[in-house]
GROMACS .gro file of C-alpha atoms in nm:
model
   54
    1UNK     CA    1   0.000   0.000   0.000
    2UNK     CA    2   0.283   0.208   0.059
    3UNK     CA    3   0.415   0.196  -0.337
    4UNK     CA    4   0.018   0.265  -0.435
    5UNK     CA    5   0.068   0.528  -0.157
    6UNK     CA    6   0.376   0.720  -0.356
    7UNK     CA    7   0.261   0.676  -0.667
    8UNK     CA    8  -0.064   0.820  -0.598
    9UNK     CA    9   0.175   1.123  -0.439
   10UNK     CA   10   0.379   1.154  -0.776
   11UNK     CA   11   0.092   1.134  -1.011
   12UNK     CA   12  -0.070   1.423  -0.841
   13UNK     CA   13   0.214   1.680  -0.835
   14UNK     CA   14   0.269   1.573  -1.220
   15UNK     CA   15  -0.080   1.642  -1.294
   16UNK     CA   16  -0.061   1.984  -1.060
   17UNK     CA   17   0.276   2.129  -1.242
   18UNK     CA   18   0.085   2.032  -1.616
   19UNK     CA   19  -0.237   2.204  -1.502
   20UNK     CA   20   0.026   2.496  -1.391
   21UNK     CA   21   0.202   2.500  -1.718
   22UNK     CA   22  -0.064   2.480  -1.943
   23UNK     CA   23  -0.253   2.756  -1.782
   24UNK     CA   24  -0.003   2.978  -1.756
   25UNK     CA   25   0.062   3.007  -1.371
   26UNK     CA   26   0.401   2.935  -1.417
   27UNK     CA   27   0.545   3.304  -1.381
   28UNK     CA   28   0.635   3.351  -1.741
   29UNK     CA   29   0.321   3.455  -1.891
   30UNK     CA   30   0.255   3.678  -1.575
   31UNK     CA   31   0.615   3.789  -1.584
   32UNK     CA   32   0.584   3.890  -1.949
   33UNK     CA   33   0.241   4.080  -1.863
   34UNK     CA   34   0.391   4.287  -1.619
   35UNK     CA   35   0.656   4.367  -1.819
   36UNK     CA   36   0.447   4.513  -2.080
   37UNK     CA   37   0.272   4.660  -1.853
   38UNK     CA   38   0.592   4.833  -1.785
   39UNK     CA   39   0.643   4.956  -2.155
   40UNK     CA   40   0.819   4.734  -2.283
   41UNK     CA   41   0.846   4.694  -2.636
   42UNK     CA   42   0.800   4.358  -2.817
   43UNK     CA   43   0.654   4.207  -3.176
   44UNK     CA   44   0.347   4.036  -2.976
   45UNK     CA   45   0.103   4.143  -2.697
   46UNK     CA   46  -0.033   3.859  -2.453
   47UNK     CA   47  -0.348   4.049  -2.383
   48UNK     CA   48  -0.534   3.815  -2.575
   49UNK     CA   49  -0.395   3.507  -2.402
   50UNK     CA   50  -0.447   3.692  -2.085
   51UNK     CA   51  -0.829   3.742  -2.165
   52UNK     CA   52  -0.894   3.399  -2.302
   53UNK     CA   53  -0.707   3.232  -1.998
   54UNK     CA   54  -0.761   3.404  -1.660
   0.00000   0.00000   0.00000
């Protein structure tokens, strides 16, 4: 029960950092927001990301 125990663990924190990635929690996306918030200057906006995925 122990093994079923730790797998069980590991399965969930893989799922939680994919369902962190994929919405864009990570930091970068935010990160990148603020920056433009900031004025910074780049080819693409993420505002429409942003809206699409709060």
């Amino acid at each position: 029960m122990d093994g079923v125990k730790t797998a069980l663990t590991a399965a969930d924190k893989a799922y939680t950092e994919a369902d962190k990635a994929l919405r864009g929690n990570q930091g970068i996306i935010k990160a990148a927001a603020h920056l433009e918030e900031l004025g910074v200057n780049h080819k693409k906006t993420l505002t429409p990301y942003l809206e699409n995925n709060p």
